[in-house]
Short mmCIF file of C-alpha atoms and ligand atoms in Angstrom, two decimals:
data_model
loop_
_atom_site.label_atom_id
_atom_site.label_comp_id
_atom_site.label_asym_id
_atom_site.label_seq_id
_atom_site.Cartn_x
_atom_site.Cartn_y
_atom_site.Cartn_z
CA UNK A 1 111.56 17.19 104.97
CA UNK A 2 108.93 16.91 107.70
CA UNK A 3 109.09 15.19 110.67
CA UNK A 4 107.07 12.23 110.18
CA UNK A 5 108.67 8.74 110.16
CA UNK A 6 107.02 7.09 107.33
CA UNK A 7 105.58 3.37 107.01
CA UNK A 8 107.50 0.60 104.89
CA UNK A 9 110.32 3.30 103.98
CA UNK A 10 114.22 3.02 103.54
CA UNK A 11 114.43 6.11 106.18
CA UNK A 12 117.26 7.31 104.07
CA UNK A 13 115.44 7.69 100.96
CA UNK A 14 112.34 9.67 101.76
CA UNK A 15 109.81 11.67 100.03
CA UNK A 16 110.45 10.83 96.75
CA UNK A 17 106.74 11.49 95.18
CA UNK A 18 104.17 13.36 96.31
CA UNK A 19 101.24 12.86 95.33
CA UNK A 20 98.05 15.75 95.24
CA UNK A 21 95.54 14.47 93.96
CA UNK A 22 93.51 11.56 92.03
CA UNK A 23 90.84 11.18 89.27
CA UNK A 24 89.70 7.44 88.30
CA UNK A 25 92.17 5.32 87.72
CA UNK A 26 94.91 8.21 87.64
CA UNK A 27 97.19 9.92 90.00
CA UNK A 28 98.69 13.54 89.71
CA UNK A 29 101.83 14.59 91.56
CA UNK A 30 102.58 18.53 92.46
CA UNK A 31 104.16 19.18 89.04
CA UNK A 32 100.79 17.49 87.53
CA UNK A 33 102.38 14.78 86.24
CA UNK A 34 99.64 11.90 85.22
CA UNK A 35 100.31 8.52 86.82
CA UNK A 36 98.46 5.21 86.04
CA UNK A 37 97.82 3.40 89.95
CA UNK A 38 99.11 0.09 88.60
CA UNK A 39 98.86 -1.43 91.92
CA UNK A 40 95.71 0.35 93.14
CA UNK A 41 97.85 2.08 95.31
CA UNK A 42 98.38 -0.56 97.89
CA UNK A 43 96.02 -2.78 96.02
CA UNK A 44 92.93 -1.21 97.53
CA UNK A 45 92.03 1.51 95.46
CA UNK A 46 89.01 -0.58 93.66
CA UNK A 47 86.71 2.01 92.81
CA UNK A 48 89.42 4.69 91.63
CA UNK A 49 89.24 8.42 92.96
CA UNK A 50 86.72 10.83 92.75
CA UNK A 51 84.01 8.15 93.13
CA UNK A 52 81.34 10.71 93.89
CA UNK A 53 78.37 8.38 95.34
CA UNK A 54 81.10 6.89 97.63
CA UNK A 55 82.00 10.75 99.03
CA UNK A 56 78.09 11.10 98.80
CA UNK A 57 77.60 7.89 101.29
CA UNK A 58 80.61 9.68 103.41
CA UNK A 59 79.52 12.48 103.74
CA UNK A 60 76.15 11.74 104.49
CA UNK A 61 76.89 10.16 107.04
CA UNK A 62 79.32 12.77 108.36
CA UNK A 63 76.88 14.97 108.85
CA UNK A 64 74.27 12.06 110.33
CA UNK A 65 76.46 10.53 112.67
CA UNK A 66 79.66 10.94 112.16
CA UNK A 67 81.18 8.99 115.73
CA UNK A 68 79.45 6.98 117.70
CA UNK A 69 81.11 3.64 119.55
CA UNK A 70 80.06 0.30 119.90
CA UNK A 71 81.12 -0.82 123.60
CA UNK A 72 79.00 -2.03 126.42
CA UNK A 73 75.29 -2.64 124.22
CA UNK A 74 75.46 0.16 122.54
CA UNK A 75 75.74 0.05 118.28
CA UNK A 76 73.67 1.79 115.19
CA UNK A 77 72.44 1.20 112.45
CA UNK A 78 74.76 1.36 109.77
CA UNK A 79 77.23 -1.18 111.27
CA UNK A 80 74.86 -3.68 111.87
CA UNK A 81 73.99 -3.34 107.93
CA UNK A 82 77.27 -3.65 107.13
CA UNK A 83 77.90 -6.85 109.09
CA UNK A 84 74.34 -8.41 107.37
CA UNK A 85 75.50 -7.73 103.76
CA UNK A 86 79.20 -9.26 104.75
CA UNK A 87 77.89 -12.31 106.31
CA UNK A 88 75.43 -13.38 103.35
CA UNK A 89 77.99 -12.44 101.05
CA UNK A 90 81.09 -14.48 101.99
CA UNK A 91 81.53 -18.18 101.33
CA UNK A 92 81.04 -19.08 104.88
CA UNK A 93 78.02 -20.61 106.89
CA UNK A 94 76.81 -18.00 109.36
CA UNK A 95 79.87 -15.50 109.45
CA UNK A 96 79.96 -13.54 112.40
CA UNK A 97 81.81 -10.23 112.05
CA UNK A 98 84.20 -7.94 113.96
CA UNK A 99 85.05 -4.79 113.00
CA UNK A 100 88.44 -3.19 112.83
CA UNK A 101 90.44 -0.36 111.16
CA UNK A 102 93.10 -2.57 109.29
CA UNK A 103 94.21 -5.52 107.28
CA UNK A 104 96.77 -6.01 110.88
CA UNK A 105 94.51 -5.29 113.17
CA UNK A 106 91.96 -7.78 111.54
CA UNK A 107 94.22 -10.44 111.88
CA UNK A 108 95.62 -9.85 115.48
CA UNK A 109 91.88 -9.83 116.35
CA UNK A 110 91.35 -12.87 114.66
CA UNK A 111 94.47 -14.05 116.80
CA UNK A 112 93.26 -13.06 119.96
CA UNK A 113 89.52 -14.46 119.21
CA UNK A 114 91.21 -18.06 118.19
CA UNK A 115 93.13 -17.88 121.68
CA UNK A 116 89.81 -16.75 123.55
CA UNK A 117 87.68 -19.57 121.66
CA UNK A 118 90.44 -22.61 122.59
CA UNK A 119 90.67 -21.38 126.02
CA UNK A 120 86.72 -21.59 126.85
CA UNK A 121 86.41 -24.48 125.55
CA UNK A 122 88.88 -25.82 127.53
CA UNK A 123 91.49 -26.49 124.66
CA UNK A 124 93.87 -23.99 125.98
CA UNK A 125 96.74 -26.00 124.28
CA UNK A 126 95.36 -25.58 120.17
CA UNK A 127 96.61 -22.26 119.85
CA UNK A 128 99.38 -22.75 117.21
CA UNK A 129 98.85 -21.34 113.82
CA UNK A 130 100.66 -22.64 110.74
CA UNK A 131 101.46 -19.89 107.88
CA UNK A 132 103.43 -19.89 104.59
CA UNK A 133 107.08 -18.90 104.53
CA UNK A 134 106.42 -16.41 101.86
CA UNK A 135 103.47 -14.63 103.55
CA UNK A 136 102.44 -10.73 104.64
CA UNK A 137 99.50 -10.65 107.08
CA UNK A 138 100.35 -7.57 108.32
CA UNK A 139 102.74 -5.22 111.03
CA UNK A 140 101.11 -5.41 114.32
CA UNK A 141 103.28 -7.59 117.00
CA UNK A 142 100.57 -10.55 116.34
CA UNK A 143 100.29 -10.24 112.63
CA UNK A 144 103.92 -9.61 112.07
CA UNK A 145 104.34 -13.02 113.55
CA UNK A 146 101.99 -14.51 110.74
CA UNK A 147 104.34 -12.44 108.33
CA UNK A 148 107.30 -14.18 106.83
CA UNK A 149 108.61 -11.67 105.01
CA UNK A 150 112.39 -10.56 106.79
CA UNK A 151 112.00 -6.97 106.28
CA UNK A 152 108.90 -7.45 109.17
CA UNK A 153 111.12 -9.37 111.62
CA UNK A 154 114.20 -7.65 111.35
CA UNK A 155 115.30 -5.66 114.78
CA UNK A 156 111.35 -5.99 115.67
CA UNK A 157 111.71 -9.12 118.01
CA UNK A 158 108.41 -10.00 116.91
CA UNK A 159 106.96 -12.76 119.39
CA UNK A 160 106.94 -15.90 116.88
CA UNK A 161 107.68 -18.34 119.35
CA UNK A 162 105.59 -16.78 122.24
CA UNK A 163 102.89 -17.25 119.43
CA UNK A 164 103.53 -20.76 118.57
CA UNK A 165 103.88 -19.40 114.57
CA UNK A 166 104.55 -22.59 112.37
CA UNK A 167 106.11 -22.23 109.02
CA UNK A 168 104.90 -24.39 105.75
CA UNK A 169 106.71 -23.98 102.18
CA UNK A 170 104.70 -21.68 99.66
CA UNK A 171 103.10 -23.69 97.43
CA UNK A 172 104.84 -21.40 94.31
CA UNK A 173 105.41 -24.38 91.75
CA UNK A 174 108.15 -21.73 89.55
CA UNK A 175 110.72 -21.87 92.65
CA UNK A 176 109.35 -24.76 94.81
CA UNK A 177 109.56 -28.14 92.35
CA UNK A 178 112.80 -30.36 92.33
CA UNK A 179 114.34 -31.43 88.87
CA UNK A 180 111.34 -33.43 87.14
CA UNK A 181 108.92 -33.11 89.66
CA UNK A 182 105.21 -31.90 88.37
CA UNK A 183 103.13 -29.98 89.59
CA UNK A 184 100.98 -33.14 91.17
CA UNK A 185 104.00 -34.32 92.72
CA UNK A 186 104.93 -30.80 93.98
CA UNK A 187 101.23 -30.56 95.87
CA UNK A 188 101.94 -34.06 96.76
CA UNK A 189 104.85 -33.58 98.59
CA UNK A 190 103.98 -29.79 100.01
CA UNK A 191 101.24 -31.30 101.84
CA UNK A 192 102.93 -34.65 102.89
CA UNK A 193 105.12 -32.41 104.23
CA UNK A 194 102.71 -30.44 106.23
CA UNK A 195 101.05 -33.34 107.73
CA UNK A 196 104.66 -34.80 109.05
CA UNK A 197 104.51 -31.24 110.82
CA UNK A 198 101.16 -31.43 111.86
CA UNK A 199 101.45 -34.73 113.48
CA UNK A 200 105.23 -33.86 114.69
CA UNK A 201 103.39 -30.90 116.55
CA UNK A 202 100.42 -32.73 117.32
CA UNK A 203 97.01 -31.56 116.04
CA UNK A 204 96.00 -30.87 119.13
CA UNK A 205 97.96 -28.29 119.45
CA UNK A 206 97.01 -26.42 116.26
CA UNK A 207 94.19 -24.06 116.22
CA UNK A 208 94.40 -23.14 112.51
CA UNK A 209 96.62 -22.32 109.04
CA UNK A 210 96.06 -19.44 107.47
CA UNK A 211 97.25 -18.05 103.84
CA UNK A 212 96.08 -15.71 101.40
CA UNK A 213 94.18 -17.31 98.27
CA UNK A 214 96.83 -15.87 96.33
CA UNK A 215 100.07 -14.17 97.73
CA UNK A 216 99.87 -10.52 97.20
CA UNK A 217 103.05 -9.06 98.77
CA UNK A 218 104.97 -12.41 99.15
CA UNK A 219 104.98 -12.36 94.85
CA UNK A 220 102.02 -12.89 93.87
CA UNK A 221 101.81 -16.65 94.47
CA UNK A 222 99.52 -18.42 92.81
CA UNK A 223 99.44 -22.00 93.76
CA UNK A 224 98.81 -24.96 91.78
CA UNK A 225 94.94 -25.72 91.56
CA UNK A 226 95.06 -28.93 93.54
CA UNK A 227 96.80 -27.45 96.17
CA UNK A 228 93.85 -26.00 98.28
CA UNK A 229 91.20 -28.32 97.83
CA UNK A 230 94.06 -30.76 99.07
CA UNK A 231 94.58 -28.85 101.40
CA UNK A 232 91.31 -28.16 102.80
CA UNK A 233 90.60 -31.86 103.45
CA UNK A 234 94.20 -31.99 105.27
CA UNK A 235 93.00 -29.51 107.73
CA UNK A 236 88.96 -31.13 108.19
CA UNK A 237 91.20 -34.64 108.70
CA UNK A 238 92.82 -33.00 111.71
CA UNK A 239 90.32 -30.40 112.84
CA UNK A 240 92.09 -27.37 111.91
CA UNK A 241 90.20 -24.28 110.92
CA UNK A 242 91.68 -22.70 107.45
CA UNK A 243 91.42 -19.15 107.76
CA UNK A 244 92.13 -17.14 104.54
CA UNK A 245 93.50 -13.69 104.85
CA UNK A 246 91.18 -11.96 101.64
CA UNK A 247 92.21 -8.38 102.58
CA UNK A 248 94.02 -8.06 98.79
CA UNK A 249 92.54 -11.06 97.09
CA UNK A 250 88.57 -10.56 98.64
CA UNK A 251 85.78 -8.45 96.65
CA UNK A 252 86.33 -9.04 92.74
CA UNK A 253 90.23 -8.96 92.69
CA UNK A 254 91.14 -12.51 91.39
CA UNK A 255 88.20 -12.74 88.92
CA UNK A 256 85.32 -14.06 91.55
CA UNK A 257 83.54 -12.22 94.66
CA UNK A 258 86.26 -14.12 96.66
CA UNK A 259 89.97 -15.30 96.37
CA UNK A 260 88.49 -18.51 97.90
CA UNK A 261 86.24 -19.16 95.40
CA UNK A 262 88.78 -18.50 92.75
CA UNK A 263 91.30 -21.24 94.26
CA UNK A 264 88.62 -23.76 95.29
CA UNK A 265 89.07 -23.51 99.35
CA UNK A 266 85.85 -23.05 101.38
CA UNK A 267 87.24 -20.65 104.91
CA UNK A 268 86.00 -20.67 108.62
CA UNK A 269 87.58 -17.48 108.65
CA UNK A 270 88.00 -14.23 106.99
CA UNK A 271 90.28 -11.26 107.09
CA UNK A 272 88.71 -8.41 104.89
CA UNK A 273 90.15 -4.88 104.69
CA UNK A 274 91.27 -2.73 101.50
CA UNK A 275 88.81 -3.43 98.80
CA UNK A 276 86.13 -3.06 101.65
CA UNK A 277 85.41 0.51 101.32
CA UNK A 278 87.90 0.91 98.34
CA UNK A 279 90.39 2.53 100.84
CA UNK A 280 87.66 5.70 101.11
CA UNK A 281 88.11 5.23 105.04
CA UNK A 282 89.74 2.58 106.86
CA UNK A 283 88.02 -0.53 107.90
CA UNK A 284 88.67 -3.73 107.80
CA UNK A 285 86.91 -7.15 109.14
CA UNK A 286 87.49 -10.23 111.45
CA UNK A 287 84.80 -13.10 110.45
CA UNK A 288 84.76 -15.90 112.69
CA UNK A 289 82.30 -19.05 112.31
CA UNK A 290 79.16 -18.45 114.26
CA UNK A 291 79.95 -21.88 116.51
CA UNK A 292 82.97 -19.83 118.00
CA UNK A 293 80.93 -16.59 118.93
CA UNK A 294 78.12 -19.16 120.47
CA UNK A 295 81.21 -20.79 122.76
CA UNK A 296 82.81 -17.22 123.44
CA UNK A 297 79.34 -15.81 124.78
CA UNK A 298 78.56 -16.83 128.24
CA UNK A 299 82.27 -16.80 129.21
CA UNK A 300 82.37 -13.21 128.79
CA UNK A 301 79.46 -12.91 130.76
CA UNK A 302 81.51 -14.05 133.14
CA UNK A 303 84.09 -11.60 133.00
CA UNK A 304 82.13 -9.23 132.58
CA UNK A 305 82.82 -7.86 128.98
CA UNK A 306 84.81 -9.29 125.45
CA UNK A 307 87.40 -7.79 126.68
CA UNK A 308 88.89 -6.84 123.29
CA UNK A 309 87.56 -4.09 120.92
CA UNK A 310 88.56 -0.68 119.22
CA UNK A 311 87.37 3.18 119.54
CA UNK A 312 86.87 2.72 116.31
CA UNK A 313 85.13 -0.32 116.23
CA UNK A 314 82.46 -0.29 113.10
CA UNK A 315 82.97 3.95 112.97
CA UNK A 316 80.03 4.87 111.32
CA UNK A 317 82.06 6.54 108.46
CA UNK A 318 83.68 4.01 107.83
CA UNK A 319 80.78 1.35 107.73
CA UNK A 320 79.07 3.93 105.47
CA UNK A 321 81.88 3.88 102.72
CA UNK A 322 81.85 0.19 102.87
CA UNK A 323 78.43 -0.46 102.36
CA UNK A 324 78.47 1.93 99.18
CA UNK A 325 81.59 -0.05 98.14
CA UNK A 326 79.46 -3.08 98.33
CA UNK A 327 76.25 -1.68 96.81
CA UNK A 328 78.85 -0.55 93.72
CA UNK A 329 80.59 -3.72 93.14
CA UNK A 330 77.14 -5.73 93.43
CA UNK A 331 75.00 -3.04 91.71
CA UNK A 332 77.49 -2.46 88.40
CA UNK A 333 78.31 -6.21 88.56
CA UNK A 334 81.86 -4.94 89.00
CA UNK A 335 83.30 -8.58 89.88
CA UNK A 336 82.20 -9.66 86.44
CA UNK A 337 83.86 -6.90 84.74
CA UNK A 338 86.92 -7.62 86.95
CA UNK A 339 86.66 -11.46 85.44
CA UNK A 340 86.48 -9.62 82.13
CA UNK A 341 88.95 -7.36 81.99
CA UNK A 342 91.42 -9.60 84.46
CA UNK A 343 91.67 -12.34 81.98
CA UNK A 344 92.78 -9.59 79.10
CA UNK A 345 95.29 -8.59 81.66
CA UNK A 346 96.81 -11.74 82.10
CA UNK A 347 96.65 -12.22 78.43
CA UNK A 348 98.74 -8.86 78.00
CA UNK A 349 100.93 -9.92 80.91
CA UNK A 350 102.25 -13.28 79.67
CA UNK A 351 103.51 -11.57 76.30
CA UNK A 352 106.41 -10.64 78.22
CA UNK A 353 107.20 -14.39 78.59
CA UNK A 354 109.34 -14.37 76.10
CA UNK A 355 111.64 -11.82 77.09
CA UNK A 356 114.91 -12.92 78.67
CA UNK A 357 114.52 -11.07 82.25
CA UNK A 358 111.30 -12.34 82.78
CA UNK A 359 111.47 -15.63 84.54
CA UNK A 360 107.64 -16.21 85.19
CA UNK A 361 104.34 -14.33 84.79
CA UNK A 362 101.44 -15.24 87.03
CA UNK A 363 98.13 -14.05 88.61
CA UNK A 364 94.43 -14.04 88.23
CA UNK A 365 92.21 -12.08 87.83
CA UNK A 366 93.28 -8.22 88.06
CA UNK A 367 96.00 -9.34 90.31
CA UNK A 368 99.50 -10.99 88.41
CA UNK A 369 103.48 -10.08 88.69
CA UNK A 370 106.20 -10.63 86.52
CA UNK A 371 109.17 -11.98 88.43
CA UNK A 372 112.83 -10.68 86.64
CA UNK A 373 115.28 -13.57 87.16
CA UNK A 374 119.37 -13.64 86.46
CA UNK A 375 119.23 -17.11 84.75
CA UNK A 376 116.14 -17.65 82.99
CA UNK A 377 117.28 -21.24 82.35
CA UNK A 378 117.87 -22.16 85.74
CA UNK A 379 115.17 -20.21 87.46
CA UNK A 380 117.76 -18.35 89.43
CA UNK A 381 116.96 -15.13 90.88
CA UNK A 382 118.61 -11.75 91.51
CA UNK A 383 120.88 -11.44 94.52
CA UNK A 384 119.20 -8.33 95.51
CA UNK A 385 116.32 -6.39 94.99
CA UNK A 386 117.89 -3.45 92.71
CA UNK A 387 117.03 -5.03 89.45
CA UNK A 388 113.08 -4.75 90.52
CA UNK A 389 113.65 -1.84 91.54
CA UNK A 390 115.11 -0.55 88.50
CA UNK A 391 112.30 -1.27 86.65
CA UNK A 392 109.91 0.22 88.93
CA UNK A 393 111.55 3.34 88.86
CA UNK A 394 112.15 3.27 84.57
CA UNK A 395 107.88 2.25 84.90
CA UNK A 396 107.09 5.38 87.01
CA UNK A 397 109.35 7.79 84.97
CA UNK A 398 107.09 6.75 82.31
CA UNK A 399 104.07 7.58 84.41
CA UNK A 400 103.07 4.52 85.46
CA UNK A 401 103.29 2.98 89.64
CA UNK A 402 103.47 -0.61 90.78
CA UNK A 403 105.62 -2.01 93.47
CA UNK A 404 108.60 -4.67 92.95
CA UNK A 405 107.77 -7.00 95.83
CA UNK A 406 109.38 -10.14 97.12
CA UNK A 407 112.49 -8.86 95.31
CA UNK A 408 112.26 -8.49 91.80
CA UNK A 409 108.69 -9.54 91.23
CA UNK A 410 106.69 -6.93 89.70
CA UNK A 411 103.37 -6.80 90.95
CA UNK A 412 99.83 -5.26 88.92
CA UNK A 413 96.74 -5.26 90.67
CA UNK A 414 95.18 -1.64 89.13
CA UNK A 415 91.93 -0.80 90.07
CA UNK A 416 88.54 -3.05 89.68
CA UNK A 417 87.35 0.01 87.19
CA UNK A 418 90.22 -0.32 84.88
CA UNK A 419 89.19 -0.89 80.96
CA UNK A 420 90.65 -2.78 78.24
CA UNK A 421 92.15 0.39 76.91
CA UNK A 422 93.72 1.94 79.94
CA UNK A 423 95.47 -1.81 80.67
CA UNK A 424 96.95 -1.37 77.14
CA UNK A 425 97.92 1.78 78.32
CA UNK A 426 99.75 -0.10 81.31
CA UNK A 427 101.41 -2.67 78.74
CA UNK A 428 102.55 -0.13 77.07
CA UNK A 429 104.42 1.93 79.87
CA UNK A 430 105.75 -1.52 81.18
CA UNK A 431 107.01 -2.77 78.26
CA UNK A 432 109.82 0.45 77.52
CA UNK A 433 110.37 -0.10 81.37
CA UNK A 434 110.93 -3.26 80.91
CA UNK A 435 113.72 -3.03 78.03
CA UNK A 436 115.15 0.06 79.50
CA UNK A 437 115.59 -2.07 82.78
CA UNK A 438 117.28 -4.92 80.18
CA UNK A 439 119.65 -2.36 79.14
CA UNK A 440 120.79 -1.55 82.74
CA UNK A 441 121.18 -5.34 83.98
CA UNK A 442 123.31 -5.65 80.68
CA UNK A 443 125.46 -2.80 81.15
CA UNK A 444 125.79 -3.91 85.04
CA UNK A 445 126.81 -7.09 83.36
CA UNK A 446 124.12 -8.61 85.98
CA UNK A 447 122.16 -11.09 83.34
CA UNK A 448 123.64 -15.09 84.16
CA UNK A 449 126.07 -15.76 81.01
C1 PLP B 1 97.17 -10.10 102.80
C2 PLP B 1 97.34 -8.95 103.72
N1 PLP B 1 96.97 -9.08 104.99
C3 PLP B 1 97.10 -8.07 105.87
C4 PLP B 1 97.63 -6.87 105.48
C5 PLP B 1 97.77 -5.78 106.47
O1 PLP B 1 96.88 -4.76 106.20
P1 PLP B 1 97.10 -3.28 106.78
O2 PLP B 1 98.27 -2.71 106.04
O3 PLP B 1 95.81 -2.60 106.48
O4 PLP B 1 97.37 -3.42 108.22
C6 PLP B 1 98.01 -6.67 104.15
C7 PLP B 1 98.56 -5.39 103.71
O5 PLP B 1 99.02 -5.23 102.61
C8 PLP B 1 97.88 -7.75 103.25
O6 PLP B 1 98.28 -7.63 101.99
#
């Protein structure tokens, strides 16, 4: 036992594997035991371990420059290249780019900016922000008000109101759609829905909705494929900006560069974090539309400074690992591969269809869960989360890690890298976890009769 309090944790149930090292796609804990990162660790692992032109890039620039800040004029070279690749590579016009150290900190920048942009303009009332009720942006006070998940909320008093955080239903089809309703309809009424709220609330007083392409740690939600482009006009109708939160879903991970091209939604804003330097160092990215930077410049003239900004705002290091990430993915045309390989995975994943825990599969790309319901028929879910966890625990006795998430949806994102063989591998292990974890929901007598 040490004396560290550790993130996202039941406190009582600590330290349960340590891990020592990694090679590829593989981790090793201290009795060398082999273990296949199902979920890219926290989905961010892209480029696997041991990458050695990444640790090249890093420590390169270690020995270079290995602080320097960014405040008051001064900046170098490497984050400014960094920013240059980002902003001709994202599906936005003109991205402008923060820098930050995490998918939370991204997004309470992105918070903050929003406020900052409304306010000199002299909008100081659009500052409400609609997200999904099944949504993780992040742990920060700000972001854990984006965050719907209860776990985040729960003896935090997390400023939702203060924030003027709006709540729309998660376009998930499986446990969204009334008796005989299709999936039309179901988009239909979602975003009827959202425009009773939006005029209810008056536009004016909303700056912007944001979501993640697809849902990474609300279940992997993948929404119907009218649903954004529906959307999208929705929000141009009323003059909201759709930001999308791409720190799982951006660089290859749903089968295209970004999770908005994969679901058909163009963004005026961008979280990116994770997949950005493949987790090598942390970093992650605020991109605004160049119109707001434009409004927010002479105002902080005013003041003086933009008064918001970190230590470690574009650390060299860090900008170093990212741009290697970036040169990687582009260079070995990784995205493609990740289309490739992706659509094999799903393939693998939906044989499971079939079997009577599994109540739907979904994903895209190298990104899909497998949700373990009580009643199959009905759709009806799990009280609790033990079931999922079950069968995380019966996959990582068998050597292999993902995460049950949302409850009992088991989530696979494994690394960009991954081959046809080694997701065969992952099939495999899942597949004796999977009827090992049917043999303890029978026994348990937990299975709907
Ligand atoms: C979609 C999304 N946004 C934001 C975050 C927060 O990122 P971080 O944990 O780096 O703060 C996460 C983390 O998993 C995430 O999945």
């Amino acid at each position: 036992m040490t004396s560290l309090v550790y993130p996202t944790t039941n406190l009582t149930q600590i330290e349960q594997l340590t891990i020592v090292r990694g090679d590829g796609i593989y981790v090793y804990d201290q009795h060398g035991q082999r273990y296949l990162e199902g979920l890219a660790a926290l989905w961010c692992s892209a480029l696997g371990y041991g990458n050695q032109e990444l640790i090249e890039a890093i420590t390169t620039q270690l020995r270079t420059l290995p602080y320097s800040h960014m405040f008051g004029g001064r900046t170098h070279q490497v984050a400014m290249e960094l920013a240059d690749r980002l902003s001709e590579m994202v599906p936005m016009d003109q991205a402008r780019i923060f820098f930050a150290n995490s998918g939370s900190e991204a997004n309470d920048s992105q918070i903050k900016m929003l406020h900052y942009y409304f306010n000199v303009i002299g909008k100081p009332e659009k500052k409400k922000i609609i997200t999904l009720d099944r949504s993780y942006h992040g742990v920060t006070l700000a972001s854990a008000a984006l965050t719907s998940l209860p776990a985040m909320h729960t003896h935090f008093d997390i400023p939702v109101e203060e924030l003027g955080i709006l709540r729309a239903e998660t376009p998930h089809y499986y446990h969204g759609h009334r008796e005989g309703e299709s999936e039309q309809e179901f988009v239909a009424r979602l975003l009827a829905d959202l425009r009773v709220m939006i005029e209810q609330q008056g536009p004016d007083t909303i700056a912007a909705f944001v979501a993640e392409p697809i849902g990474g740690a609300s279940g992997v939600v993948v929404a119907p494929d009218a649903y954004f482009p529906a959307l999208e006009k929705l929000l141009a109708e009323y003059d909201i900006l759709f930001w999308a939160d791409e720190v799982i879903c951006g660089f290859g991970r749903t089968g295209n560069d970004f999770g908005c091209n994969t679901m058909g939604i163009r963004p005026q804003m961008m979280s990116l974090a994770k997949q950005l330097s493949s987790a090598y160092i942390p970093i992650s990215a605020a991109l605004i539309p160049d119109f707001m930077y434009q409004a927010m410049q002479e105002p902080s003239s005013q003041v003086g400074v933009f008064g918001h900004g970190y230590t470690y705002t574009g650390h060299p290091v860090a900008c170093a690992a990212a741009l290697k990430a970036v040169e990687i993915y582009q260079r070995d045309r990784l995205f493609d591969h990740a289309a490739a390989v992706g659509n094999y995975m799903q393939q693998r994943l939906r044989e499971f269809s079939d079997h009577p825990l599994v109540g739907e599969v979904r994903g895209k790309g190298l990104i899909g869960a497998i949700e373990l319901v009580a009643d199959k028929a009905n759709r009806r879910s799990f009280p609790d989360g033990r079931v999922g966890a079950m069968a995380k625990q019966y996959c990582q006795d068998r050597g292999l890690l993902i995460r049950a998430v949302s409850g009992n949806c088991l989530a696979f994102c494994p690394p960009l890298i991954i081959t046809t063989d080694q997701i065969d591998e992952m099939i495999d292990m899942f597949g004796k976890a999977l009827d090992e974890t049917a043999k303890y929901v029978s026994k348990e007598g937990l299975l709907a009769s």
